[in-house]
Amino acid sequence: MEYVQERIATLHEFGNGDEGPGSGLAREAAAAVAETAVVVPMTGREYESPAAERVLGELERLEPAPAAVFVPVRAEPGRIGPFREWLGSFALPTRVLWCNAPGVDAVLADAGLGGEFGKGRDVWLALGPAADVADAVVVHDADARSYEAAHVHRLLAPLTMDFDFSKGYYARVERGRLYGRLFRLFYEPLLRSLADAHDAPIIDYLGAFRYALAGEFAASSHLARRLRAPRAWGLEVGTLGDAYDVAGFGGSAQVDLGRHEHDHRAVAGDTGLEGMSREVAATLLGVLEEHGVDPEYETLSKRYRATGKELIDQYRADAAFNGLEYDPAAERDQVSRYAESIAPPGLDTRLPRWIDAPFTPADVLAAARPWRERRVGSRSQD
């Protein structure tokens, strides 16, 4: 157990007996759920998956119920109907947004915002409508097999203390091994290499988060409307960049969510961690350039590799101390792969702040829900 504070407020799980973690704010956080919209992005692989079933089942346990549960879904036309039926089987105030509906593509294209899509675009489509119906928005992934309803309370707790932004952190230790590979082996050593060369508050801010690539966060509606979402896997880093501008050190917090078990991706290929690293790198370096940091790209990859090697030595010691399996050669191979992702960022394709969007959340809802019938007996509002 430790109680170290970072440059942002860090709320720990001390496990105070029967009272449970966060018990001091449990009542306030529970009451805030009624004024909160929850956003849970999904793709075809989450359909009826055990992890997604657990997430939705845990959300059913929240009392009071959230103001709304927005589920932005990216699925083929033949799958969206079954997806809606399955989501409607849960006793939740669900609002399904079909993110790749023809109408959504048309709305974005007409506004000059067409182009690539991914998790970031899906979450952004839901943020505008969610911020319209609630005082706060909680966002989390649907692939956590260890998800608990109490995570919503924990993420909301800082907002009851006048913070504007709250991010979850947790241990990624599963099946006797260390996971969280993209964060451990790419984000952390890259940011450390940059911190060694640049004295910039934005680097200090990004480095204060214990698991910066976690998908779980809560934000006031004020802040949610001011997020410029990268379209795909850069979402988490892009969110932190905007949170720095709106909330800063004093308005940001992180909360201990214990230990999480997530689905795992392969390393190689565009759909694996290797492809994700390119998008994370482009977003991270773009955020830094926007805030006045001028990375020395000629030497950055080499410095990243050196820092990655140092961290691998530390992870090997930590794994041995805890009796965990560890493969330093495989970890070094990942560092080498990720090093190829380090390059000057290209064109900024982030979606705009909702306060600047050329259309309204109602326009998105209409385009993303091109159906009219309702499921009888369900609390779904789609």
mmCIF file of C-alpha atoms in Angstrom:
data_model
loop_
_atom_site.group_PDB
_atom_site.id
_atom_site.type_symbol
_atom_site.label_atom_id
_atom_site.label_comp_id
_atom_site.label_asym_id
_atom_site.label_seq_id
_atom_site.Cartn_x
_atom_site.Cartn_y
_atom_site.Cartn_z
ATOM 1 C CA MET A 1 0.000 0.000 0.000
ATOM 2 C CA GLU A 2 1.249 3.489 -0.775
ATOM 3 C CA TYR A 3 -0.103 7.014 -0.662
ATOM 4 C CA VAL A 4 2.227 8.898 -3.012
ATOM 5 C CA GLN A 5 0.751 11.978 -4.663
ATOM 6 C CA GLU A 6 1.675 12.918 -8.225
ATOM 7 C CA ARG A 7 1.483 16.398 -9.777
ATOM 8 C CA ILE A 8 -2.266 15.762 -9.981
ATOM 9 C CA ALA A 9 -4.487 14.587 -7.119
ATOM 10 C CA THR A 10 -4.161 10.814 -6.784
ATOM 11 C CA LEU A 11 -6.974 9.001 -4.982
ATOM 12 C CA HIS A 12 -5.865 5.613 -3.659
ATOM 13 C CA GLU A 13 -7.715 2.484 -2.632
ATOM 14 C CA PHE A 14 -6.696 2.002 0.981
ATOM 15 C CA GLY A 15 -9.281 -0.722 1.672
ATOM 16 C CA ASN A 16 -10.678 0.641 4.927
ATOM 17 C CA GLY A 17 -12.348 -2.493 6.229
ATOM 18 C CA ASP A 18 -16.086 -2.935 5.651
ATOM 19 C CA GLU A 19 -16.502 0.672 4.632
ATOM 20 C CA GLY A 20 -14.743 -0.082 1.344
ATOM 21 C CA PRO A 21 -12.673 2.118 -0.932
ATOM 22 C CA GLY A 22 -13.927 5.610 -1.514
ATOM 23 C CA SER A 23 -16.486 5.225 1.290
ATOM 24 C CA GLY A 24 -15.964 8.815 2.377
ATOM 25 C CA LEU A 25 -17.527 10.013 -0.863
ATOM 26 C CA ALA A 26 -19.695 6.987 -1.654
ATOM 27 C CA ARG A 27 -22.979 8.750 -0.903
ATOM 28 C CA GLU A 28 -22.143 11.852 -2.913
ATOM 29 C CA ALA A 29 -20.814 9.828 -5.843
ATOM 30 C CA ALA A 30 -23.845 7.522 -5.827
ATOM 31 C CA ALA A 31 -26.202 10.500 -5.920
ATOM 32 C CA ALA A 32 -24.228 11.976 -8.812
ATOM 33 C CA VAL A 33 -24.930 8.888 -10.952
ATOM 34 C CA ALA A 34 -28.477 10.118 -11.582
ATOM 35 C CA GLU A 35 -27.025 13.198 -13.284
ATOM 36 C CA THR A 36 -24.394 11.245 -15.220
ATOM 37 C CA ALA A 37 -24.331 9.802 -18.725
ATOM 38 C CA VAL A 38 -22.212 6.688 -19.255
ATOM 39 C CA VAL A 39 -20.577 6.093 -22.652
ATOM 40 C CA VAL A 40 -19.529 2.535 -23.533
ATOM 41 C CA PRO A 41 -18.152 2.213 -27.096
ATOM 42 C CA MET A 42 -18.484 -1.184 -28.756
ATOM 43 C CA THR A 43 -17.618 -2.915 -32.010
ATOM 44 C CA GLY A 44 -18.780 -6.215 -33.451
ATOM 45 C CA ARG A 45 -16.400 -8.190 -31.274
ATOM 46 C CA GLU A 46 -18.203 -7.043 -28.103
ATOM 47 C CA TYR A 47 -21.553 -8.503 -29.259
ATOM 48 C CA GLU A 48 -22.657 -10.920 -26.521
ATOM 49 C CA SER A 49 -19.069 -11.218 -25.282
ATOM 50 C CA PRO A 50 -18.624 -12.249 -21.620
ATOM 51 C CA ALA A 51 -16.742 -9.028 -20.821
ATOM 52 C CA ALA A 52 -19.427 -6.765 -22.321
ATOM 53 C CA GLU A 53 -22.149 -8.825 -20.627
ATOM 54 C CA ARG A 54 -20.419 -8.212 -17.306
ATOM 55 C CA VAL A 55 -20.054 -4.470 -17.926
ATOM 56 C CA LEU A 56 -23.726 -4.045 -18.798
ATOM 57 C CA GLY A 57 -24.817 -6.297 -15.948
ATOM 58 C CA GLU A 58 -22.782 -4.254 -13.477
ATOM 59 C CA LEU A 59 -24.275 -1.013 -14.813
ATOM 60 C CA GLU A 60 -27.737 -2.474 -14.118
ATOM 61 C CA ARG A 61 -26.765 -2.591 -10.436
ATOM 62 C CA LEU A 62 -26.285 1.171 -10.163
ATOM 63 C CA GLU A 63 -28.807 2.846 -7.858
ATOM 64 C CA PRO A 64 -29.964 5.330 -8.882
ATOM 65 C CA ALA A 65 -29.683 4.510 -12.579
ATOM 66 C CA PRO A 66 -27.584 6.789 -14.811
ATOM 67 C CA ALA A 67 -29.363 9.523 -16.713
ATOM 68 C CA ALA A 68 -28.487 7.615 -19.884
ATOM 69 C CA VAL A 69 -26.131 4.911 -21.147
ATOM 70 C CA PHE A 70 -24.905 5.784 -24.622
ATOM 71 C CA VAL A 71 -23.541 2.841 -26.596
ATOM 72 C CA PRO A 72 -21.834 3.997 -29.802
ATOM 73 C CA VAL A 73 -21.711 0.841 -31.915
ATOM 74 C CA ARG A 74 -19.655 0.212 -35.039
ATOM 75 C CA ALA A 75 -21.218 -2.778 -36.788
ATOM 76 C CA GLU A 76 -22.188 -4.015 -40.223
ATOM 77 C CA PRO A 77 -25.775 -3.281 -41.378
ATOM 78 C CA GLY A 78 -26.796 -6.888 -40.854
ATOM 79 C CA ARG A 79 -25.511 -6.868 -37.271
ATOM 80 C CA ILE A 80 -26.933 -3.631 -35.913
ATOM 81 C CA GLY A 81 -30.432 -5.111 -35.460
ATOM 82 C CA PRO A 82 -29.265 -8.051 -33.335
ATOM 83 C CA PHE A 83 -26.926 -5.688 -31.488
ATOM 84 C CA ARG A 84 -29.871 -3.446 -30.556
ATOM 85 C CA GLU A 85 -31.942 -6.419 -29.447
ATOM 86 C CA TRP A 86 -29.160 -7.664 -27.221
ATOM 87 C CA LEU A 87 -28.488 -4.230 -25.692
ATOM 88 C CA GLY A 88 -32.222 -3.751 -25.173
ATOM 89 C CA SER A 89 -32.356 -6.890 -23.040
ATOM 90 C CA PHE A 90 -30.582 -5.053 -20.210
ATOM 91 C CA ALA A 91 -32.597 -2.940 -17.781
ATOM 92 C CA LEU A 92 -30.756 0.253 -18.648
ATOM 93 C CA PRO A 93 -31.724 3.624 -20.159
ATOM 94 C CA THR A 94 -29.718 2.700 -23.253
ATOM 95 C CA ARG A 95 -29.339 4.912 -26.300
ATOM 96 C CA VAL A 96 -27.720 3.097 -29.192
ATOM 97 C CA LEU A 97 -25.782 5.149 -31.741
ATOM 98 C CA TRP A 98 -24.946 3.314 -34.968
ATOM 99 C CA CYS A 99 -21.644 5.042 -35.656
ATOM 100 C CA ASN A 100 -21.199 3.828 -39.227
ATOM 101 C CA ALA A 101 -24.801 4.409 -40.276
ATOM 102 C CA PRO A 102 -25.016 5.991 -43.765
ATOM 103 C CA GLY A 103 -26.647 9.057 -42.217
ATOM 104 C CA VAL A 104 -23.731 9.592 -39.826
ATOM 105 C CA ASP A 105 -21.222 9.382 -42.639
ATOM 106 C CA ALA A 106 -23.307 11.897 -44.593
ATOM 107 C CA VAL A 107 -23.564 14.374 -41.695
ATOM 108 C CA LEU A 108 -19.792 14.300 -41.196
ATOM 109 C CA ALA A 109 -18.997 14.470 -44.916
ATOM 110 C CA ASP A 110 -21.329 17.445 -45.446
ATOM 111 C CA ALA A 111 -19.479 19.270 -42.643
ATOM 112 C CA GLY A 112 -16.078 18.480 -44.139
ATOM 113 C CA LEU A 113 -15.335 15.991 -41.352
ATOM 114 C CA GLY A 114 -15.428 12.768 -43.332
ATOM 115 C CA GLY A 115 -12.480 10.421 -43.362
ATOM 116 C CA GLU A 116 -11.007 7.735 -41.149
ATOM 117 C CA PHE A 117 -12.942 6.294 -38.260
ATOM 118 C CA GLY A 118 -12.261 4.324 -35.103
ATOM 119 C CA LYS A 119 -12.778 4.348 -31.364
ATOM 120 C CA GLY A 120 -12.100 8.069 -31.019
ATOM 121 C CA ARG A 121 -14.741 9.045 -33.546
ATOM 122 C CA ASP A 122 -17.252 6.669 -31.977
ATOM 123 C CA VAL A 123 -16.756 8.116 -28.489
ATOM 124 C CA TRP A 124 -16.865 11.683 -29.835
ATOM 125 C CA LEU A 125 -20.225 11.026 -31.518
ATOM 126 C CA ALA A 126 -21.639 10.110 -28.103
ATOM 127 C CA LEU A 127 -19.967 12.863 -26.078
ATOM 128 C CA GLY A 128 -22.097 15.656 -27.530
ATOM 129 C CA PRO A 129 -25.458 13.982 -26.839
ATOM 130 C CA ALA A 130 -24.234 12.744 -23.448
ATOM 131 C CA ALA A 131 -23.132 16.214 -22.334
ATOM 132 C CA ASP A 132 -26.548 17.547 -23.375
ATOM 133 C CA VAL A 133 -28.487 15.288 -20.996
ATOM 134 C CA ALA A 134 -26.185 15.103 -17.963
ATOM 135 C CA ASP A 135 -23.906 17.134 -15.715
ATOM 136 C CA ALA A 136 -21.081 14.604 -16.050
ATOM 137 C CA VAL A 137 -19.955 11.948 -18.498
ATOM 138 C CA VAL A 138 -18.212 8.676 -17.629
ATOM 139 C CA VAL A 139 -16.457 6.815 -20.445
ATOM 140 C CA HIS A 140 -15.103 3.294 -20.241
ATOM 141 C CA ASP A 141 -14.341 0.324 -22.447
ATOM 142 C CA ALA A 142 -16.487 -2.792 -22.741
ATOM 143 C CA ASP A 143 -13.702 -5.385 -22.638
ATOM 144 C CA ALA A 144 -12.866 -5.335 -18.911
ATOM 145 C CA ARG A 145 -13.649 -8.764 -17.454
ATOM 146 C CA SER A 146 -13.086 -7.387 -13.945
ATOM 147 C CA TYR A 147 -15.428 -4.381 -14.274
ATOM 148 C CA GLU A 148 -17.480 -3.336 -11.238
ATOM 149 C CA ALA A 149 -20.345 -0.867 -10.877
ATOM 150 C CA ALA A 150 -18.317 0.808 -8.123
ATOM 151 C CA HIS A 151 -15.909 2.024 -10.798
ATOM 152 C CA VAL A 152 -18.513 4.588 -11.854
ATOM 153 C CA HIS A 153 -18.674 5.886 -8.284
ATOM 154 C CA ARG A 154 -14.891 6.075 -8.028
ATOM 155 C CA LEU A 155 -14.512 7.945 -11.311
ATOM 156 C CA LEU A 156 -17.248 10.382 -10.308
ATOM 157 C CA ALA A 157 -15.930 10.992 -6.793
ATOM 158 C CA PRO A 158 -13.385 13.686 -7.809
ATOM 159 C CA LEU A 159 -16.105 15.546 -9.718
ATOM 160 C CA THR A 160 -18.083 15.847 -6.480
ATOM 161 C CA MET A 161 -15.023 17.678 -5.097
ATOM 162 C CA ASP A 162 -15.011 20.257 -7.894
ATOM 163 C CA PHE A 163 -12.461 18.555 -10.152
ATOM 164 C CA ASP A 164 -13.370 18.712 -13.849
ATOM 165 C CA PHE A 165 -11.510 15.610 -14.990
ATOM 166 C CA SER A 166 -10.901 12.191 -13.461
ATOM 167 C CA LYS A 167 -8.987 9.264 -14.953
ATOM 168 C CA GLY A 168 -8.785 5.699 -13.773
ATOM 169 C CA TYR A 169 -5.566 3.791 -13.203
ATOM 170 C CA TYR A 170 -5.087 0.136 -12.378
ATOM 171 C CA ALA A 171 -2.655 -2.766 -12.412
ATOM 172 C CA ARG A 172 -2.412 -4.905 -15.561
ATOM 173 C CA VAL A 173 -1.178 -8.156 -14.050
ATOM 174 C CA GLU A 174 -2.904 -11.248 -15.416
ATOM 175 C CA ARG A 175 -2.168 -14.949 -15.640
ATOM 176 C CA GLY A 176 1.148 -14.449 -13.881
ATOM 177 C CA ARG A 177 2.443 -11.839 -16.331
ATOM 178 C CA LEU A 178 2.738 -8.076 -16.745
ATOM 179 C CA TYR A 179 0.489 -6.586 -19.402
ATOM 180 C CA GLY A 180 -0.287 -2.949 -20.259
ATOM 181 C CA ARG A 181 2.447 -3.348 -22.849
ATOM 182 C CA LEU A 182 1.813 -0.279 -24.995
ATOM 183 C CA PHE A 183 1.910 1.949 -21.941
ATOM 184 C CA ARG A 184 4.891 0.254 -20.283
ATOM 185 C CA LEU A 185 7.038 -0.197 -23.354
ATOM 186 C CA PHE A 186 6.074 2.732 -25.556
ATOM 187 C CA TYR A 187 4.272 5.618 -23.886
ATOM 188 C CA GLU A 188 6.282 5.666 -20.664
ATOM 189 C CA PRO A 189 9.807 5.409 -22.129
ATOM 190 C CA LEU A 190 8.943 7.856 -24.921
ATOM 191 C CA LEU A 191 7.622 10.426 -22.468
ATOM 192 C CA ARG A 192 10.621 9.937 -20.159
ATOM 193 C CA SER A 193 12.963 10.523 -23.090
ATOM 194 C CA LEU A 194 11.137 13.738 -23.906
ATOM 195 C CA ALA A 195 11.138 14.854 -20.262
ATOM 196 C CA ASP A 196 14.922 14.439 -20.113
ATOM 197 C CA ALA A 197 15.308 16.896 -22.992
ATOM 198 C CA HIS A 198 12.481 19.387 -22.414
ATOM 199 C CA ASP A 199 11.294 21.300 -19.355
ATOM 200 C CA ALA A 200 7.606 21.731 -20.200
ATOM 201 C CA PRO A 201 4.508 21.662 -17.967
ATOM 202 C CA ILE A 202 2.561 19.620 -20.533
ATOM 203 C CA ILE A 203 5.141 16.812 -20.259
ATOM 204 C CA ASP A 204 4.879 16.920 -16.472
ATOM 205 C CA TYR A 205 1.096 16.704 -16.768
ATOM 206 C CA LEU A 206 1.104 13.761 -19.171
ATOM 207 C CA GLY A 207 3.659 11.987 -17.017
ATOM 208 C CA ALA A 208 1.601 12.389 -13.840
ATOM 209 C CA PHE A 209 -0.979 9.810 -14.940
ATOM 210 C CA ARG A 210 -0.129 6.321 -13.749
ATOM 211 C CA TYR A 211 -1.906 4.646 -16.647
ATOM 212 C CA ALA A 212 -2.302 7.316 -19.309
ATOM 213 C CA LEU A 213 -3.681 4.874 -21.902
ATOM 214 C CA ALA A 214 -6.551 3.678 -19.706
ATOM 215 C CA GLY A 215 -9.916 4.043 -21.418
ATOM 216 C CA GLU A 216 -11.761 4.933 -18.207
ATOM 217 C CA PHE A 217 -12.365 8.597 -17.384
ATOM 218 C CA ALA A 218 -15.006 10.987 -16.114
ATOM 219 C CA ALA A 219 -15.451 14.602 -17.106
ATOM 220 C CA SER A 220 -17.808 17.431 -16.363
ATOM 221 C CA SER A 221 -20.106 18.201 -19.268
ATOM 222 C CA HIS A 222 -18.284 21.518 -19.537
ATOM 223 C CA LEU A 223 -15.030 19.687 -20.264
ATOM 224 C CA ALA A 224 -16.608 16.935 -22.379
ATOM 225 C CA ARG A 225 -17.889 19.552 -24.842
ATOM 226 C CA ARG A 226 -14.322 20.830 -25.221
ATOM 227 C CA LEU A 227 -12.587 17.593 -26.204
ATOM 228 C CA ARG A 228 -11.134 17.377 -29.721
ATOM 229 C CA ALA A 229 -11.124 13.666 -30.292
ATOM 230 C CA PRO A 230 -8.496 11.918 -32.388
ATOM 231 C CA ARG A 231 -10.382 9.536 -34.619
ATOM 232 C CA ALA A 232 -8.894 6.235 -33.485
ATOM 233 C CA TRP A 233 -6.399 4.941 -30.913
ATOM 234 C CA GLY A 234 -4.979 8.334 -30.019
ATOM 235 C CA LEU A 235 -8.168 9.131 -28.089
ATOM 236 C CA GLU A 236 -6.750 8.662 -24.584
ATOM 237 C CA VAL A 237 -3.683 10.858 -25.158
ATOM 238 C CA GLY A 238 -5.698 13.495 -27.025
ATOM 239 C CA THR A 239 -8.162 13.612 -24.136
ATOM 240 C CA LEU A 240 -5.326 14.311 -21.706
ATOM 241 C CA GLY A 241 -4.028 17.121 -23.905
ATOM 242 C CA ASP A 242 -7.390 18.876 -23.865
ATOM 243 C CA ALA A 243 -7.925 18.141 -20.174
ATOM 244 C CA TYR A 244 -4.659 19.956 -19.508
ATOM 245 C CA ASP A 245 -5.977 23.035 -21.304
ATOM 246 C CA VAL A 246 -9.397 23.031 -19.608
ATOM 247 C CA ALA A 247 -8.745 21.554 -16.152
ATOM 248 C CA GLY A 248 -4.985 21.805 -15.683
ATOM 249 C CA PHE A 249 -3.097 20.298 -12.766
ATOM 250 C CA GLY A 250 -5.497 21.640 -10.151
ATOM 251 C CA GLY A 251 -8.668 20.435 -11.860
ATOM 252 C CA SER A 252 -7.481 16.922 -12.691
ATOM 253 C CA ALA A 253 -7.383 13.753 -10.583
ATOM 254 C CA GLN A 254 -6.775 10.046 -10.999
ATOM 255 C CA VAL A 255 -8.427 7.239 -9.070
ATOM 256 C CA ASP A 256 -7.351 3.712 -8.216
ATOM 257 C CA LEU A 257 -9.590 1.122 -9.890
ATOM 258 C CA GLY A 258 -7.691 -1.858 -8.515
ATOM 259 C CA ARG A 259 -6.673 -4.553 -10.982
ATOM 260 C CA HIS A 260 -8.197 -4.824 -14.463
ATOM 261 C CA GLU A 261 -8.345 -7.788 -16.802
ATOM 262 C CA HIS A 262 -8.769 -6.736 -20.427
ATOM 263 C CA ASP A 263 -8.749 -8.461 -23.771
ATOM 264 C CA HIS A 264 -5.279 -8.562 -25.315
ATOM 265 C CA ARG A 265 -4.128 -7.676 -28.820
ATOM 266 C CA ALA A 266 -1.346 -9.160 -30.846
ATOM 267 C CA VAL A 267 1.763 -7.024 -31.184
ATOM 268 C CA ALA A 268 2.451 -7.099 -34.925
ATOM 269 C CA GLY A 269 0.432 -5.519 -37.705
ATOM 270 C CA ASP A 270 -1.830 -2.546 -38.271
ATOM 271 C CA THR A 271 -4.570 -3.963 -36.024
ATOM 272 C CA GLY A 272 -2.113 -4.884 -33.272
ATOM 273 C CA LEU A 273 -0.160 -2.846 -30.756
ATOM 274 C CA GLU A 274 2.343 -1.957 -33.464
ATOM 275 C CA GLY A 275 -0.347 -0.144 -35.442
ATOM 276 C CA MET A 276 -1.747 1.447 -32.298
ATOM 277 C CA SER A 277 1.698 2.786 -31.411
ATOM 278 C CA ARG A 278 1.772 4.849 -34.607
ATOM 279 C CA GLU A 279 -1.481 6.581 -33.723
ATOM 280 C CA VAL A 280 -0.493 7.094 -30.087
ATOM 281 C CA ALA A 281 2.849 8.555 -31.175
ATOM 282 C CA ALA A 282 1.267 10.924 -33.696
ATOM 283 C CA THR A 283 -1.247 12.186 -31.134
ATOM 284 C CA LEU A 284 1.264 12.500 -28.305
ATOM 285 C CA LEU A 285 3.826 14.362 -30.384
ATOM 286 C CA GLY A 286 1.104 16.550 -31.896
ATOM 287 C CA VAL A 287 -0.116 17.521 -28.414
ATOM 288 C CA LEU A 288 3.423 18.391 -27.360
ATOM 289 C CA GLU A 289 4.118 20.487 -30.463
ATOM 290 C CA GLU A 290 0.831 22.317 -29.932
ATOM 291 C CA HIS A 291 2.034 23.238 -26.447
ATOM 292 C CA GLY A 292 5.397 24.587 -27.573
ATOM 293 C CA VAL A 293 7.609 21.494 -27.330
ATOM 294 C CA ASP A 294 9.968 21.029 -30.282
ATOM 295 C CA PRO A 295 11.137 17.386 -30.142
ATOM 296 C CA GLU A 296 14.545 16.538 -31.589
ATOM 297 C CA TYR A 297 13.284 13.878 -33.958
ATOM 298 C CA GLU A 298 16.757 13.064 -35.271
ATOM 299 C CA THR A 299 17.773 11.528 -31.924
ATOM 300 C CA LEU A 300 14.417 10.771 -30.288
ATOM 301 C CA SER A 301 14.122 7.188 -31.506
ATOM 302 C CA LYS A 302 17.600 6.312 -30.229
ATOM 303 C CA ARG A 303 16.942 7.950 -26.867
ATOM 304 C CA TYR A 304 13.601 6.128 -26.614
ATOM 305 C CA ARG A 305 15.301 2.768 -27.237
ATOM 306 C CA ALA A 306 17.838 3.472 -24.475
ATOM 307 C CA THR A 307 15.136 4.439 -22.008
ATOM 308 C CA GLY A 308 13.075 1.404 -22.998
ATOM 309 C CA LYS A 309 16.043 -0.847 -22.237
ATOM 310 C CA GLU A 310 16.415 0.699 -18.778
ATOM 311 C CA LEU A 311 12.745 0.132 -18.034
ATOM 312 C CA ILE A 312 12.904 -3.477 -19.238
ATOM 313 C CA ASP A 313 15.646 -4.114 -16.682
ATOM 314 C CA GLN A 314 13.385 -2.625 -14.010
ATOM 315 C CA TYR A 315 10.341 -4.630 -15.120
ATOM 316 C CA ARG A 316 12.429 -7.810 -15.090
ATOM 317 C CA ALA A 317 13.422 -7.140 -11.477
ATOM 318 C CA ASP A 318 9.828 -6.335 -10.487
ATOM 319 C CA ALA A 319 8.528 -9.488 -12.178
ATOM 320 C CA ALA A 320 11.159 -11.631 -10.436
ATOM 321 C CA PHE A 321 10.346 -10.037 -7.080
ATOM 322 C CA ASN A 322 6.684 -11.031 -7.545
ATOM 323 C CA GLY A 323 7.316 -14.456 -9.063
ATOM 324 C CA LEU A 324 5.901 -13.440 -12.446
ATOM 325 C CA GLU A 325 6.855 -14.845 -15.824
ATOM 326 C CA TYR A 326 8.904 -12.381 -17.854
ATOM 327 C CA ASP A 327 10.461 -12.487 -21.330
ATOM 328 C CA PRO A 328 12.927 -9.592 -21.749
ATOM 329 C CA ALA A 329 13.762 -10.591 -25.328
ATOM 330 C CA ALA A 330 10.108 -10.282 -26.358
ATOM 331 C CA GLU A 331 9.875 -6.941 -24.588
ATOM 332 C CA ARG A 332 12.990 -5.672 -26.361
ATOM 333 C CA ASP A 333 11.482 -6.773 -29.669
ATOM 334 C CA GLN A 334 8.399 -4.664 -28.915
ATOM 335 C CA VAL A 335 10.535 -1.618 -28.156
ATOM 336 C CA SER A 336 12.261 -2.051 -31.512
ATOM 337 C CA ARG A 337 8.931 -2.274 -33.310
ATOM 338 C CA TYR A 338 7.481 0.746 -31.533
ATOM 339 C CA ALA A 339 10.591 2.819 -32.231
ATOM 340 C CA GLU A 340 9.622 2.818 -35.906
ATOM 341 C CA SER A 341 6.470 4.768 -34.986
ATOM 342 C CA ILE A 342 8.372 7.820 -33.758
ATOM 343 C CA ALA A 343 8.148 10.513 -36.419
ATOM 344 C CA PRO A 344 6.818 14.071 -36.783
ATOM 345 C CA PRO A 345 3.002 14.043 -36.624
ATOM 346 C CA GLY A 346 1.106 14.490 -39.843
ATOM 347 C CA LEU A 347 -2.017 16.507 -40.576
ATOM 348 C CA ASP A 348 -4.243 17.173 -37.580
ATOM 349 C CA THR A 349 -7.481 15.263 -38.271
ATOM 350 C CA ARG A 350 -9.048 15.588 -34.819
ATOM 351 C CA LEU A 351 -12.759 16.161 -34.610
ATOM 352 C CA PRO A 352 -13.774 19.600 -33.297
ATOM 353 C CA ARG A 353 -14.923 20.562 -29.845
ATOM 354 C CA TRP A 354 -18.659 20.065 -29.605
ATOM 355 C CA ILE A 355 -19.010 23.754 -28.737
ATOM 356 C CA ASP A 356 -17.545 24.463 -32.205
ATOM 357 C CA ALA A 357 -19.199 21.634 -34.147
ATOM 358 C CA PRO A 358 -21.022 22.580 -37.375
ATOM 359 C CA PHE A 359 -24.016 20.434 -36.387
ATOM 360 C CA THR A 360 -25.874 19.623 -33.177
ATOM 361 C CA PRO A 361 -25.990 16.512 -31.005
ATOM 362 C CA ALA A 362 -29.614 16.116 -32.092
ATOM 363 C CA ASP A 363 -28.424 15.852 -35.695
ATOM 364 C CA VAL A 364 -26.116 13.007 -34.711
ATOM 365 C CA LEU A 365 -28.818 11.211 -32.755
ATOM 366 C CA ALA A 366 -31.180 11.367 -35.704
ATOM 367 C CA ALA A 367 -28.527 10.101 -38.113
ATOM 368 C CA ALA A 368 -27.170 7.410 -35.799
ATOM 369 C CA ARG A 369 -30.559 5.975 -34.871
ATOM 370 C CA PRO A 370 -32.355 5.506 -38.211
ATOM 371 C CA TRP A 371 -35.129 3.444 -36.685
ATOM 372 C CA ARG A 372 -38.372 4.305 -34.926
ATOM 373 C CA GLU A 373 -39.715 1.187 -33.241
ATOM 374 C CA ARG A 374 -39.045 0.511 -29.573
ATOM 375 C CA ARG A 375 -38.421 -2.796 -27.891
ATOM 376 C CA VAL A 376 -41.464 -3.643 -25.764
ATOM 377 C CA GLY A 377 -40.647 -4.163 -22.095
ATOM 378 C CA SER A 378 -37.189 -2.628 -22.315
ATOM 379 C CA ARG A 379 -35.977 0.586 -20.749
ATOM 380 C CA SER A 380 -33.950 1.247 -23.863
ATOM 381 C CA GLN A 381 -34.536 4.730 -25.245
ATOM 382 C CA ASP A 382 -33.036 4.117 -28.682
#
